[in-house]
Amino acid sequence: MNLHRKGRTALVLALVVVVAMAFRVSWNALRDVARAIGADTTAATLYPFVVDGLMALALIATLVLSGRDRTFALRVLAAYTIASLVLNYVHGLVPELHGRSVDWGRLADWDPANWALVLLATSLPVGSIYFGSDLVAKVLHHRPTPITVPTMNAEESTETVRNRSRADLVGSTPGPITPNVKPLPRAVAVGFLKSTIPAKPLPAVESIPVQPTVTPIEVRALAAESTRPRRATGRVPDVARSPRPKRTPGELLAEAREATADWPDAKLTAEGIRRQVRTSPANARTLRDTLRAERGLLVA
């Protein structure tokens, strides 16, 4: 990026140097021509700025403007370039202009050519005022067209975008909008008092009573919903199972006899038997009654 800027800067500086040297070469010719048409020393010194200076101004305007304004600036640049070339050519053909020995207002021996050259040399300052002011006004009022920024997903385009003035835009002003109006149909007048044609009598249709068909409802037995929580169904895991196998009533009674053989009668209770034998309260009460009956005690 820095190399690109340095290259552009060097190119602009080289152009300025070339233009300055060309202006110095054309200086003598335009000054001598101005003296030949009657300009004093100061006016003759400023005359080259009028011609070549407007050429530089038109060149800058062509870089800024676009469209018709740019074409106008190019025409002004071409016209003043041709005028400066003609005056330099006359200065080279007439050696008397170099030594100031030419007659006042005489640039050529042939009168029509002399009149044309004098008209050209004297009209250049007036044209510089007019065309220079117009170019400056166009540059100050120029508004470049904004460049649209491409989106991230847009494809790369090879088209170049240049600034365009408003006068060069094709669709600067919208066209008139013509509404699409459809004509409405005419209203037809209806005569309410006109006699109407009697309609033909239609035979009466007997109404047949329709009996509604009743579909019998099938009564099905539904399971009663229980408010008690349902137990988990399925196979009980081995960890949750009791390690002691299920005992029969005979085994429980034999185990209770052995455990309560040395118990006194007061200690022979259902709670004590349940804790000792590790059985349910119902089985403990049954075992208590059986053991009391064996001992001949009164069962409470």
Short mmCIF file of C-alpha atoms in Angstrom, two decimals:
data_model
loop_
_atom_site.label_atom_id
_atom_site.label_comp_id
_atom_site.label_asym_id
_atom_site.label_seq_id
_atom_site.Cartn_x
_atom_site.Cartn_y
_atom_site.Cartn_z
CA MET A 1 0.00 0.00 0.00
CA ASN A 2 2.83 2.40 0.86
CA LEU A 3 4.63 1.56 -2.39
CA HIS A 4 1.45 2.28 -4.34
CA ARG A 5 1.08 5.69 -2.70
CA LYS A 6 4.73 6.52 -3.27
CA GLY A 7 4.40 5.62 -6.95
CA ARG A 8 1.35 7.84 -7.39
CA THR A 9 3.07 10.71 -5.59
CA ALA A 10 6.16 10.38 -7.78
CA LEU A 11 3.98 10.34 -10.91
CA VAL A 12 2.16 13.52 -9.88
CA LEU A 13 5.45 15.29 -9.09
CA ALA A 14 6.89 14.28 -12.47
CA LEU A 15 3.79 15.65 -14.21
CA VAL A 16 4.10 18.96 -12.36
CA VAL A 17 7.75 19.26 -13.40
CA VAL A 18 6.95 18.54 -17.06
CA VAL A 19 4.08 21.05 -17.09
CA ALA A 20 6.29 23.71 -15.48
CA MET A 21 9.03 23.23 -18.08
CA ALA A 22 6.50 23.31 -20.94
CA PHE A 23 5.01 26.51 -19.52
CA ARG A 24 8.46 28.11 -19.41
CA VAL A 25 9.13 27.17 -23.04
CA SER A 26 5.80 28.67 -24.17
CA TRP A 27 6.34 31.79 -22.07
CA ASN A 28 8.40 33.77 -24.57
CA ALA A 29 6.10 33.10 -27.50
CA LEU A 30 2.90 34.14 -25.71
CA ARG A 31 4.59 37.23 -24.21
CA ASP A 32 5.86 38.43 -27.60
CA VAL A 33 2.44 37.86 -29.17
CA ALA A 34 0.80 39.88 -26.38
CA ARG A 35 3.22 42.77 -27.03
CA ALA A 36 2.46 42.61 -30.76
CA ILE A 37 -1.28 43.08 -30.17
CA GLY A 38 -0.74 46.13 -27.95
CA ALA A 39 -0.29 44.82 -24.40
CA ASP A 40 2.05 46.65 -22.05
CA THR A 41 4.90 45.03 -20.14
CA THR A 42 2.79 43.89 -17.16
CA ALA A 43 -0.06 42.59 -19.34
CA ALA A 44 2.39 40.79 -21.62
CA THR A 45 4.00 39.13 -18.58
CA LEU A 46 0.61 37.90 -17.30
CA TYR A 47 -0.67 36.83 -20.71
CA PRO A 48 0.90 33.30 -20.60
CA PHE A 49 -0.89 32.65 -17.29
CA VAL A 50 -4.20 33.42 -19.01
CA VAL A 51 -3.75 30.80 -21.74
CA ASP A 52 -1.69 28.03 -20.18
CA GLY A 53 -3.19 28.57 -16.71
CA LEU A 54 -6.71 27.88 -18.00
CA MET A 55 -5.40 24.71 -19.63
CA ALA A 56 -4.22 23.47 -16.22
CA LEU A 57 -7.58 24.40 -14.67
CA ALA A 58 -9.49 22.50 -17.38
CA LEU A 59 -7.25 19.47 -16.86
CA ILE A 60 -8.06 19.37 -13.14
CA ALA A 61 -11.79 19.77 -13.91
CA THR A 62 -11.75 16.73 -16.21
CA LEU A 63 -10.44 14.63 -13.30
CA VAL A 64 -13.22 15.76 -10.96
CA LEU A 65 -16.29 16.09 -13.19
CA SER A 66 -18.19 13.38 -15.03
CA GLY A 67 -20.71 13.07 -17.80
CA ARG A 68 -21.54 16.17 -19.82
CA ASP A 69 -19.54 18.46 -17.51
CA ARG A 70 -16.43 16.38 -18.11
CA THR A 71 -16.99 16.57 -21.88
CA PHE A 72 -17.28 20.35 -21.62
CA ALA A 73 -14.01 20.58 -19.65
CA LEU A 74 -12.26 18.41 -22.27
CA ARG A 75 -13.48 20.71 -25.04
CA VAL A 76 -12.18 23.79 -23.23
CA LEU A 77 -8.84 22.05 -22.69
CA ALA A 78 -8.62 21.08 -26.38
CA ALA A 79 -9.60 24.59 -27.59
CA TYR A 80 -7.00 26.42 -25.48
CA THR A 81 -4.35 23.83 -26.33
CA ILE A 82 -4.93 24.44 -30.07
CA ALA A 83 -4.90 28.22 -29.51
CA SER A 84 -1.59 28.09 -27.64
CA LEU A 85 -0.15 25.85 -30.35
CA VAL A 86 -1.20 28.28 -33.09
CA LEU A 87 0.32 31.28 -31.29
CA ASN A 88 3.57 29.42 -30.68
CA TYR A 89 3.62 28.41 -34.35
CA VAL A 90 3.14 32.03 -35.48
CA HIS A 91 5.89 33.11 -33.10
CA GLY A 92 8.23 30.65 -34.80
CA LEU A 93 7.28 31.75 -38.31
CA VAL A 94 7.65 35.50 -37.70
CA PRO A 95 11.24 36.30 -36.61
CA GLU A 96 10.36 39.95 -36.19
CA LEU A 97 8.37 39.09 -33.04
CA HIS A 98 11.61 38.13 -31.32
CA GLY A 99 13.30 41.48 -31.82
CA ARG A 100 10.17 43.62 -31.38
CA SER A 101 10.59 45.04 -34.89
CA VAL A 102 7.15 44.00 -36.10
CA ASP A 103 4.44 46.60 -36.64
CA TRP A 104 1.89 47.00 -33.87
CA GLY A 105 -1.09 44.70 -34.48
CA ARG A 106 0.64 42.83 -37.28
CA LEU A 107 1.05 39.06 -36.91
CA ALA A 108 0.90 37.99 -40.59
CA ASP A 109 1.43 39.55 -44.03
CA TRP A 110 -1.91 38.38 -45.40
CA ASP A 111 -4.68 40.54 -43.99
CA PRO A 112 -7.36 37.82 -43.41
CA ALA A 113 -4.81 35.67 -41.59
CA ASN A 114 -3.66 38.65 -39.57
CA TRP A 115 -7.23 39.53 -38.57
CA ALA A 116 -7.91 35.96 -37.49
CA LEU A 117 -4.73 35.78 -35.42
CA VAL A 118 -5.36 39.11 -33.73
CA LEU A 119 -8.96 38.06 -32.96
CA LEU A 120 -7.69 34.79 -31.52
CA ALA A 121 -5.01 36.43 -29.36
CA THR A 122 -7.32 39.13 -28.02
CA SER A 123 -10.26 36.77 -27.31
CA LEU A 124 -8.28 34.31 -25.20
CA PRO A 125 -8.28 36.49 -22.00
CA VAL A 126 -12.04 37.05 -22.24
CA GLY A 127 -12.61 33.34 -22.84
CA SER A 128 -10.47 32.50 -19.83
CA ILE A 129 -12.73 34.58 -17.59
CA TYR A 130 -15.91 32.95 -18.93
CA PHE A 131 -14.79 29.33 -19.21
CA GLY A 132 -12.72 29.43 -16.01
CA SER A 133 -15.65 30.71 -13.96
CA ASP A 134 -17.96 28.08 -15.48
CA LEU A 135 -15.53 25.24 -14.75
CA VAL A 136 -15.04 26.35 -11.14
CA ALA A 137 -18.82 26.55 -10.63
CA LYS A 138 -19.30 23.06 -12.06
CA VAL A 139 -16.59 21.64 -9.80
CA LEU A 140 -18.06 23.27 -6.68
CA HIS A 141 -21.61 22.07 -7.42
CA HIS A 142 -20.58 18.58 -8.47
CA ARG A 143 -21.91 15.75 -6.28
CA PRO A 144 -20.41 12.33 -6.99
CA THR A 145 -22.67 9.29 -7.05
CA PRO A 146 -22.21 7.18 -3.89
CA ILE A 147 -20.45 3.87 -4.48
CA THR A 148 -22.36 0.87 -3.16
CA VAL A 149 -20.41 -1.39 -0.80
CA PRO A 150 -20.59 -5.08 -1.87
CA THR A 151 -21.89 -7.60 0.66
CA MET A 152 -19.83 -10.44 2.10
CA ASN A 153 -21.56 -13.16 0.05
CA ALA A 154 -21.70 -11.18 -3.22
CA GLU A 155 -19.65 -12.45 -6.12
CA GLU A 156 -16.65 -10.43 -7.25
CA SER A 157 -17.45 -8.19 -10.21
CA THR A 158 -15.06 -6.88 -12.85
CA GLU A 159 -17.16 -3.81 -13.62
CA THR A 160 -15.66 -0.42 -12.71
CA VAL A 161 -17.79 2.11 -10.85
CA ARG A 162 -17.26 5.77 -11.71
CA ASN A 163 -18.81 8.93 -10.32
CA ARG A 164 -21.64 10.39 -12.33
CA SER A 165 -23.26 13.78 -12.05
CA ARG A 166 -27.01 14.19 -11.66
CA ALA A 167 -27.40 15.53 -15.18
CA ASP A 168 -25.88 12.30 -16.59
CA LEU A 169 -28.23 9.95 -14.76
CA VAL A 170 -30.86 8.38 -16.98
CA GLY A 171 -33.53 7.85 -14.36
CA SER A 172 -33.03 11.03 -12.32
CA THR A 173 -36.72 11.98 -12.39
CA PRO A 174 -39.50 9.40 -12.13
CA GLY A 175 -42.08 9.28 -14.90
CA PRO A 176 -45.74 10.11 -14.35
CA ILE A 177 -47.81 7.35 -12.84
CA THR A 178 -50.95 6.55 -14.81
CA PRO A 179 -53.63 4.92 -12.66
CA ASN A 180 -55.28 1.82 -14.06
CA VAL A 181 -58.94 2.85 -13.83
CA LYS A 182 -61.55 0.36 -14.99
CA PRO A 183 -64.96 1.78 -15.99
CA LEU A 184 -67.86 0.62 -13.87
CA PRO A 185 -70.87 -0.97 -15.58
CA ARG A 186 -73.93 1.20 -16.05
CA ALA A 187 -76.70 0.84 -13.55
CA VAL A 188 -79.82 -0.80 -15.01
CA ALA A 189 -83.13 0.73 -13.95
CA VAL A 190 -85.54 -1.84 -12.54
CA GLY A 191 -89.27 -1.26 -12.96
CA PHE A 192 -90.95 -2.28 -9.70
CA LEU A 193 -94.48 -1.67 -11.04
CA LYS A 194 -94.20 -3.96 -14.07
CA SER A 195 -96.38 -7.05 -14.18
CA THR A 196 -94.43 -10.24 -13.85
CA ILE A 197 -95.19 -13.45 -15.73
CA PRO A 198 -96.99 -15.94 -13.46
CA ALA A 199 -94.96 -19.00 -12.77
CA LYS A 200 -96.29 -22.50 -13.55
CA PRO A 201 -97.90 -24.25 -10.58
CA LEU A 202 -95.79 -27.09 -9.23
CA PRO A 203 -97.35 -30.29 -7.87
CA ALA A 204 -97.33 -30.52 -4.11
CA VAL A 205 -94.85 -32.98 -2.71
CA GLU A 206 -96.04 -35.02 0.21
CA SER A 207 -93.72 -34.89 3.16
CA ILE A 208 -92.59 -38.28 4.36
CA PRO A 209 -91.86 -38.38 8.08
CA VAL A 210 -88.35 -39.50 8.71
CA GLN A 211 -87.79 -41.52 11.81
CA PRO A 212 -84.44 -40.96 13.37
CA THR A 213 -82.35 -44.07 13.72
CA VAL A 214 -81.09 -44.58 17.23
CA THR A 215 -77.84 -46.47 17.51
CA PRO A 216 -77.75 -48.60 20.66
CA ILE A 217 -74.93 -47.76 22.98
CA GLU A 218 -72.79 -50.71 23.92
CA VAL A 219 -72.27 -50.93 27.65
CA ARG A 220 -68.83 -52.02 28.61
CA ALA A 221 -67.48 -52.85 32.04
CA LEU A 222 -64.81 -50.46 33.15
CA ALA A 223 -62.28 -51.10 35.84
CA ALA A 224 -62.85 -49.06 38.97
CA GLU A 225 -60.15 -46.58 39.69
CA SER A 226 -58.43 -47.07 43.01
CA THR A 227 -57.07 -44.22 45.09
CA ARG A 228 -54.43 -46.46 46.66
CA PRO A 229 -50.97 -46.18 45.14
CA ARG A 230 -50.10 -49.09 42.93
CA ARG A 231 -47.12 -51.19 43.87
CA ALA A 232 -44.25 -51.64 41.54
CA THR A 233 -44.74 -54.64 39.35
CA GLY A 234 -42.08 -56.84 37.90
CA ARG A 235 -39.32 -59.00 39.21
CA VAL A 236 -37.94 -57.94 42.58
CA PRO A 237 -34.15 -57.63 42.45
CA ASP A 238 -32.04 -60.03 44.50
CA VAL A 239 -30.71 -57.24 46.69
CA ALA A 240 -34.21 -56.28 47.84
CA ARG A 241 -35.16 -59.84 48.73
CA SER A 242 -34.95 -61.02 52.35
CA PRO A 243 -32.06 -63.41 52.94
CA ARG A 244 -34.17 -65.57 55.30
CA PRO A 245 -36.44 -68.09 53.48
CA LYS A 246 -40.16 -68.11 54.15
CA ARG A 247 -41.03 -70.37 57.17
CA THR A 248 -44.08 -72.53 57.64
CA PRO A 249 -46.36 -72.16 60.72
CA GLY A 250 -44.93 -75.39 62.15
CA GLU A 251 -41.38 -74.11 61.82
CA LEU A 252 -42.37 -70.83 63.44
CA LEU A 253 -44.02 -72.64 66.34
CA ALA A 254 -41.00 -74.89 66.88
CA GLU A 255 -38.65 -71.94 66.81
CA ALA A 256 -40.89 -69.98 69.22
CA ARG A 257 -41.01 -72.95 71.65
CA GLU A 258 -37.25 -73.21 71.66
CA ALA A 259 -36.76 -69.44 72.12
CA THR A 260 -39.35 -69.08 74.97
CA ALA A 261 -38.68 -72.30 76.83
CA ASP A 262 -37.10 -70.54 79.81
CA TRP A 263 -39.32 -67.46 79.68
CA PRO A 264 -41.60 -66.72 82.60
CA ASP A 265 -45.31 -66.46 81.89
CA ALA A 266 -45.34 -62.69 82.33
CA LYS A 267 -42.74 -62.24 79.61
CA LEU A 268 -44.63 -64.38 77.11
CA THR A 269 -46.10 -61.54 75.03
CA ALA A 270 -46.74 -61.11 71.31
CA GLU A 271 -44.23 -58.23 71.06
CA GLY A 272 -41.50 -60.28 72.69
CA ILE A 273 -42.17 -63.26 70.46
CA ARG A 274 -42.17 -61.04 67.35
CA ARG A 275 -38.78 -59.57 68.20
CA GLN A 276 -37.27 -62.91 69.09
CA VAL A 277 -38.58 -64.94 66.18
CA ARG A 278 -38.60 -61.95 63.73
CA THR A 279 -42.04 -62.45 62.31
CA SER A 280 -45.12 -60.40 61.64
CA PRO A 281 -47.38 -59.12 64.47
CA ALA A 282 -50.24 -61.43 63.35
CA ASN A 283 -48.01 -64.51 63.48
CA ALA A 284 -46.61 -63.32 66.82
CA ARG A 285 -50.13 -63.14 68.34
CA THR A 286 -50.97 -66.61 67.01
CA LEU A 287 -47.76 -68.03 68.45
CA ARG A 288 -48.45 -66.32 71.79
CA ASP A 289 -51.91 -67.85 72.05
CA THR A 290 -50.61 -71.29 71.14
CA LEU A 291 -47.78 -71.18 73.67
CA ARG A 292 -50.11 -69.91 76.43
CA ALA A 293 -52.56 -72.70 75.65
CA GLU A 294 -49.78 -75.24 75.92
CA ARG A 295 -48.80 -73.79 79.30
CA GLY A 296 -52.46 -73.82 80.42
CA LEU A 297 -52.65 -70.06 80.79
CA LEU A 298 -55.71 -67.98 80.09
CA VAL A 299 -55.50 -66.28 76.71
CA ALA A 300 -56.31 -62.64 77.04
#
